[in-house]
Coordinates of C-alpha atoms in Angstrom, one line a residue:
X1 CA 31.2 40.4 32.8
X2 CA 30.1 38.1 35.7
X3 CA 32.5 37.1 38.1
X4 CA 31.3 33.5 39.7
X5 CA 32.3 31.6 43.0
X6 CA 31.7 27.6 41.9
X7 CA 32.9 24.4 43.3
X8 CA 35.1 22.2 41.7
X9 CA 32.3 19.9 40.5
X10 CA 31.0 23.1 38.6
X11 CA 34.0 24.3 36.9
X12 CA 36.1 21.0 35.9
X13 CA 33.5 21.5 32.7
X14 CA 34.5 24.8 32.4
X15 CA 38.1 24.7 33.1
X16 CA 38.7 21.4 29.9
X17 CA 36.9 24.4 27.9
X18 CA 38.9 27.0 28.5
X19 CA 42.4 24.8 28.9
X20 CA 41.0 23.5 26.0
X21 CA 41.4 27.1 24.7
X22 CA 44.6 28.5 26.0
X23 CA 47.0 25.5 26.6
X24 CA 49.2 26.6 23.5
X25 CA 49.4 30.5 24.7
X26 CA 51.0 28.9 27.5
X27 CA 54.6 27.5 28.0
X28 CA 55.4 25.7 29.6
X29 CA 52.5 23.3 30.3
X30 CA 54.1 19.8 30.6
X31 CA 52.4 18.0 27.7
X32 CA 50.9 15.9 29.2
X33 CA 47.0 16.8 29.6
X34 CA 46.3 14.5 32.1
X35 CA 48.1 15.7 35.3
X36 CA 46.7 19.1 34.3
X37 CA 43.4 16.9 34.2
X38 CA 43.3 15.6 37.2
X39 CA 45.0 18.7 39.0
X40 CA 41.1 21.1 37.3
X41 CA 39.8 17.8 38.7
X42 CA 40.8 18.1 42.1
X43 CA 41.7 14.7 41.7
X44 CA 44.5 14.2 43.2
X45 CA 44.7 12.4 46.7
X46 CA 46.9 15.2 48.6
X47 CA 44.2 17.3 47.1
X48 CA 41.5 15.2 48.3
X49 CA 43.3 14.8 51.4
X50 CA 44.6 18.3 53.0
X51 CA 42.3 20.8 50.9
X52 CA 39.2 22.6 50.5
X53 CA 39.0 23.9 47.0
X54 CA 36.6 27.1 45.4
X55 CA 36.5 28.0 42.6
X56 CA 36.6 31.7 41.5
X57 CA 36.5 32.8 37.2
X58 CA 35.6 35.9 35.7
X59 CA 33.2 35.1 32.6
X60 CA 31.9 36.5 29.1
X61 CA 28.1 35.8 28.4
X62 CA 29.5 32.3 30.3
X63 CA 32.0 32.0 28.7
X64 CA 35.5 31.4 31.2
X65 CA 38.2 34.2 30.7
X66 CA 40.1 33.5 33.6
X67 CA 39.8 30.7 36.2
X68 CA 41.7 30.5 39.4
X69 CA 41.0 27.5 42.8
X70 CA 41.7 29.1 45.8
X71 CA 42.8 26.0 48.4
X72 CA 42.4 26.3 51.8
X73 CA 44.6 23.7 53.5
X74 CA 42.3 21.4 56.3
X75 CA 45.3 22.3 59.0
X76 CA 46.5 25.6 59.3
X77 CA 49.9 24.9 60.5
X78 CA 51.3 22.0 58.1
X79 CA 52.8 24.4 54.9
X80 CA 51.1 26.9 53.1
X81 CA 47.8 27.3 54.6
X82 CA 46.3 29.0 51.6
X83 CA 47.0 29.6 47.7
X84 CA 46.1 30.3 44.3
X85 CA 46.5 28.4 42.5
X86 CA 45.8 26.0 38.9
X87 CA 45.0 29.6 37.2
X88 CA 44.0 30.0 33.9
X89 CA 44.0 33.3 31.9
X90 CA 42.2 34.0 28.0
X91 CA 45.8 36.1 26.7
X92 CA 43.1 38.2 24.6
X93 CA 41.7 39.4 28.3
X94 CA 42.2 43.6 28.7
X95 CA 44.2 45.3 32.0
X96 CA 40.8 46.5 33.1
X97 CA 38.9 42.5 32.1
X98 CA 42.1 41.8 35.5
X99 CA 41.6 44.5 37.6
X100 CA 38.1 43.5 37.7
X101 CA 38.4 39.6 38.6
X102 CA 41.1 40.7 41.4
X103 CA 38.5 43.0 42.6
X104 CA 36.3 40.5 43.6
X105 CA 38.2 38.3 44.5
X106 CA 39.1 39.6 47.3
X107 CA 36.5 40.8 48.2
X108 CA 35.1 36.7 48.5
X109 CA 38.8 36.0 50.2
X110 CA 38.3 39.5 52.6
X111 CA 37.6 36.7 55.6
X112 CA 41.0 34.5 54.9
X113 CA 44.2 35.4 58.1
X114 CA 46.8 35.5 56.6
X115 CA 48.9 35.7 53.1
X116 CA 47.3 33.7 49.8
X117 CA 50.3 32.6 48.0
X118 CA 50.1 32.7 44.5
X119 CA 50.3 30.4 42.0
X120 CA 51.0 27.3 43.7
X121 CA 48.8 24.0 43.3
X122 CA 47.8 24.1 46.8
X123 CA 51.9 21.9 47.6
X124 CA 54.4 22.8 45.3
X125 CA 54.8 19.1 44.3
X126 CA 51.7 20.2 41.5
X127 CA 53.7 22.9 40.5
X128 CA 54.4 26.6 41.9
X129 CA 56.3 30.0 41.1
X130 CA 55.8 32.1 37.6
X131 CA 59.0 32.6 35.6
X132 CA 60.7 36.0 34.7
X133 CA 58.6 37.9 32.0
X134 CA 59.7 37.1 28.4
X135 CA 62.0 34.5 29.3
X136 CA 62.7 32.2 26.5
X137 CA 60.5 29.5 26.6
X138 CA 62.9 26.8 25.9
X139 CA 64.9 28.0 29.7
X140 CA 61.5 26.5 31.3
X141 CA 61.7 22.4 31.7
X142 CA 59.6 19.3 32.1
X143 CA 57.4 20.6 34.9
X144 CA 58.4 23.8 36.1
X145 CA 55.7 26.5 36.4
X146 CA 54.3 27.9 33.5
X147 CA 53.7 31.0 31.4
X148 CA 51.8 33.2 29.2
X149 CA 51.1 36.7 28.2
X150 CA 47.3 36.2 30.6
X151 CA 49.7 35.2 33.5
X152 CA 52.1 38.0 32.7
X153 CA 49.4 40.6 33.0
X154 CA 48.1 39.7 35.7
X155 CA 51.4 38.6 38.7
X156 CA 53.5 41.4 36.5
X157 CA 51.5 44.2 35.1
X158 CA 48.6 44.2 38.3
X159 CA 48.7 46.2 41.9
X160 CA 46.8 43.3 42.9
X161 CA 49.6 40.8 43.6
X162 CA 52.7 41.4 45.5
X163 CA 56.0 39.6 44.6
X164 CA 57.0 37.4 48.0
X165 CA 60.1 35.1 47.2
X166 CA 62.4 34.6 44.7
X167 CA 64.0 31.4 43.2
X168 CA 66.6 30.4 41.3
X169 CA 68.0 28.6 37.9
X170 CA 71.6 27.7 37.4
X171 CA 73.3 26.3 34.0
X172 CA 75.9 24.8 32.4
X173 CA 77.4 23.5 30.1
X174 CA 79.4 19.9 30.0
X175 CA 81.7 22.0 27.3
X176 CA 82.3 24.3 29.0
X177 CA 83.4 22.9 32.0
X178 CA 86.5 20.1 31.4
X179 CA 88.2 21.0 35.0
X180 CA 84.8 20.4 36.8
X181 CA 83.9 16.6 34.7
X182 CA 87.7 16.1 35.3
X183 CA 87.4 16.5 39.2
X184 CA 84.2 14.5 39.9
X185 CA 86.0 11.3 37.7
X186 CA 89.0 11.6 40.1
X187 CA 87.2 11.8 43.0
X188 CA 84.3 8.4 42.8
X189 CA 87.3 7.2 44.3
X190 CA 87.1 8.8 47.7
X191 CA 83.9 7.6 48.0
X192 CA 84.1 6.2 51.3
X193 CA 83.1 1.9 51.1
X194 CA 80.4 2.0 53.5
X195 CA 79.2 4.0 51.5
X196 CA 77.3 2.3 48.0
X197 CA 75.7 4.4 45.5
X198 CA 71.9 2.7 44.2
X199 CA 69.9 3.8 41.1
X200 CA 66.4 3.9 41.2
X201 CA 64.5 0.3 40.7
X202 CA 62.2 -0.7 38.2
X203 CA 61.6 -4.1 39.5
X204 CA 61.5 -2.9 43.9
X205 CA 59.7 1.0 42.2
X206 CA 57.0 1.1 45.0
X207 CA 59.7 0.0 48.3
X208 CA 62.3 3.0 46.2
X209 CA 59.2 6.1 46.1
X210 CA 58.9 4.6 50.3
X211 CA 62.4 5.4 50.6
X212 CA 62.4 8.8 47.9
X213 CA 59.7 9.6 50.7
X214 CA 61.1 9.6 53.5
X215 CA 64.6 11.1 52.4
X216 CA 62.6 13.6 50.8
X217 CA 60.3 14.6 54.5
X218 CA 63.7 14.2 56.1
X219 CA 65.6 16.0 54.2
X220 CA 63.3 19.6 54.2
X221 CA 61.7 19.7 57.4
X222 CA 63.2 22.8 57.9
X223 CA 62.3 24.4 55.0
X224 CA 60.3 27.2 54.0
X225 CA 56.8 26.1 54.0
X226 CA 57.9 22.2 53.8
X227 CA 54.8 20.5 55.3
X228 CA 55.5 16.0 54.4
X229 CA 53.9 14.1 52.5
X230 CA 51.9 10.5 53.5
X231 CA 53.5 8.1 50.6
X232 CA 49.8 7.3 50.4
X233 CA 49.5 10.3 49.0
X234 CA 53.7 10.1 47.2
X235 CA 53.5 7.3 45.8
X236 CA 49.7 9.0 44.1
X237 CA 51.6 11.2 42.1
X238 CA 54.5 8.9 41.5
X239 CA 53.5 5.5 40.2
X240 CA 52.3 7.8 37.1
X241 CA 55.8 9.2 37.4
X242 CA 57.0 6.0 36.2
X243 CA 56.8 7.0 32.6
X244 CA 59.0 10.0 32.4
X245 CA 61.4 9.2 35.0
X246 CA 64.9 7.5 33.9
X247 CA 65.9 4.8 36.7
X248 CA 69.7 5.7 35.9
X249 CA 69.0 9.6 36.7
X250 CA 67.8 8.7 40.5
X251 CA 70.9 7.6 42.9
X252 CA 70.5 7.0 46.9
X253 CA 73.5 6.7 48.7
X254 CA 72.6 4.0 51.0
X255 CA 74.3 3.4 54.1
X256 CA 74.5 -0.2 56.4
X257 CA 71.8 -1.0 54.2
X258 CA 69.5 2.0 54.9
X259 CA 69.1 4.6 51.7
X260 CA 70.4 8.5 52.7
X261 CA 70.7 10.7 50.4
X262 CA 69.0 11.3 46.7
X263 CA 69.9 12.7 43.5
X264 CA 67.6 13.1 41.3
X265 CA 67.7 14.9 37.4
X266 CA 65.1 14.2 35.0
X267 CA 65.4 14.5 31.2
X268 CA 64.3 17.8 29.6
X269 CA 61.6 16.3 27.6
X270 CA 59.7 20.0 27.0
X271 CA 63.1 20.0 24.5
X272 CA 60.2 18.0 22.7
X273 CA 57.0 17.7 23.7
X274 CA 54.9 20.3 22.7
X275 CA 51.1 21.6 24.3
X276 CA 49.2 19.2 21.9
X277 CA 48.8 15.4 22.0
X278 CA 49.4 13.1 25.1
X279 CA 49.4 9.9 22.8
X280 CA 52.6 11.8 20.8
X281 CA 54.3 13.2 23.3
X282 CA 54.5 9.9 25.2
X283 CA 56.4 8.5 22.2
X284 CA 58.1 11.2 22.4
X285 CA 59.4 10.6 25.6
X286 CA 60.4 7.1 25.0
X287 CA 63.0 8.1 22.2
X288 CA 63.9 11.5 24.0
X289 CA 64.8 9.1 27.4
X290 CA 67.2 7.4 25.7
X291 CA 69.8 9.7 24.7
X292 CA 68.7 13.2 26.0
X293 CA 70.6 16.5 25.6
X294 CA 69.2 18.5 28.2
X295 CA 68.7 17.7 32.2
X296 CA 67.0 19.5 35.2
X297 CA 68.3 18.2 38.7
X298 CA 64.9 17.3 40.9
X299 CA 66.6 17.4 44.0
X300 CA 68.9 16.5 46.0
X301 CA 69.5 16.0 49.5
X302 CA 70.6 13.7 52.5
X303 CA 69.3 13.6 56.3
X304 CA 70.3 15.3 58.5
X305 CA 72.7 12.8 60.6
X306 CA 74.7 13.0 57.7
X307 CA 75.1 16.8 56.9
X308 CA 78.3 18.1 57.6
X309 CA 79.9 15.0 56.5
X310 CA 81.2 16.0 52.4
X311 CA 78.4 12.6 51.4
X312 CA 76.2 14.5 49.2
X313 CA 78.9 15.0 46.5
X314 CA 79.3 10.9 45.7
X315 CA 75.8 10.1 45.1
X316 CA 75.5 13.5 42.8
X317 CA 78.8 13.3 40.7
X318 CA 78.1 9.0 40.4
X319 CA 75.3 10.3 38.8
X320 CA 76.4 13.2 36.7
X321 CA 79.0 11.1 35.6
X322 CA 76.4 8.7 34.6
X323 CA 74.9 12.1 32.8
X324 CA 77.6 12.5 30.5
X325 CA 78.6 9.4 29.5
X326 CA 74.8 9.7 27.6
X327 CA 76.0 12.5 25.5
X328 CA 73.6 15.0 28.0
X329 CA 75.2 18.9 26.5
X330 CA 73.6 20.8 29.5
X331 CA 72.3 20.1 32.9
X332 CA 70.2 22.9 35.1
X333 CA 69.2 22.9 38.9
X334 CA 66.4 25.1 38.8
X335 CA 63.8 25.9 42.1
X336 CA 66.8 26.8 43.7
X337 CA 64.9 28.7 47.2
X338 CA 67.0 32.5 47.6
X339 CA 67.3 32.0 51.5
X340 CA 69.2 28.2 50.7
X341 CA 72.0 29.5 50.7
X342 CA 74.1 25.7 50.6
X343 CA 72.2 24.8 47.2
X344 CA 72.7 27.3 45.7
X345 CA 76.6 27.6 46.6
X346 CA 77.0 23.8 45.3
X347 CA 75.5 24.7 42.2
X348 CA 77.7 27.1 41.5
X349 CA 81.1 24.7 42.6
X350 CA 79.9 22.8 39.0
X351 CA 80.8 25.3 37.2
X352 CA 77.1 26.5 37.0
X353 CA 75.9 30.2 35.9
X354 CA 72.8 32.3 36.7
X355 CA 70.4 31.5 34.2
X356 CA 66.0 32.9 35.6
X357 CA 64.1 32.9 38.2
X358 CA 60.9 32.8 39.2
X359 CA 58.9 34.2 41.5
X360 CA 55.9 33.3 44.2
X361 CA 53.2 36.2 45.0
X362 CA 50.5 36.6 47.7
X363 CA 47.2 38.8 47.3
X364 CA 48.0 42.0 48.2

């Protein structure tokens, strides 16, 4: 076994070959190879602007068995200064090989001051956390974290990493919550007349993403290890997201011609995607997007000066009624931080119940 430190450019061919070998063992890659390959290549503007990257791997006779990228923030005061992400592990790897990899990794990163979190692909927007072991794979929704036998060996069966933080998922089946459905129907008329709700615009998509970026940055600025994206970095991610977004499920609360809050759901494409061919998956998404049966709440937020007025429910409830009208059977809220008590209570108020959890680790 050989442990190697590589540049991102040197590592990319190895990432491609290992990804091809292991992706069918992972649940759930987002089903779109082009996104994952861009990540391995370091081809997002966010990565180029904000991070220096180095890839570490364990090789057997020149063939990679484990690959992981160390992302080091150029400005250590913003967000997470050091993380390990883009982690691929061949499920055939032994526990002793895991130990060898982690031991060498610690030697190479011993001069890093502060925690090294994993698995985070440099920034939350690019994917993070690991679900509980042996989770039902159908509960992992589109664009959430991935797991595999190899990843469980690395994080859960090895003392090289310790758990740092939990994120929760709650869900409810629409048929089980008739009182809640009636409650939000009757509450629509209570929205103050000076506020309106608007759907995501496809004709003015770029401007709406500019507003989305502003609302996210203002709303989450005090959250754990958050750092804002520039509009250019956000647009680099969202200009292709239009392929999988359903505009009816992205809504803004508007006051005096200014968007002040956001509620966003996505169809759970994991129900129809496979870790296979992009073209077939995109065709599946086009059909599933028309009548999804399961959706995931991506974000709900409001800028600080509008908090405490009970306004967020108006944009959320109007969005949910449209979702119910589409025949959606199950709604999930996920990646709710352990300290975000308001969001946890808000989800429970819909009738949602605990579904599963995700864990964030640090190099021990």
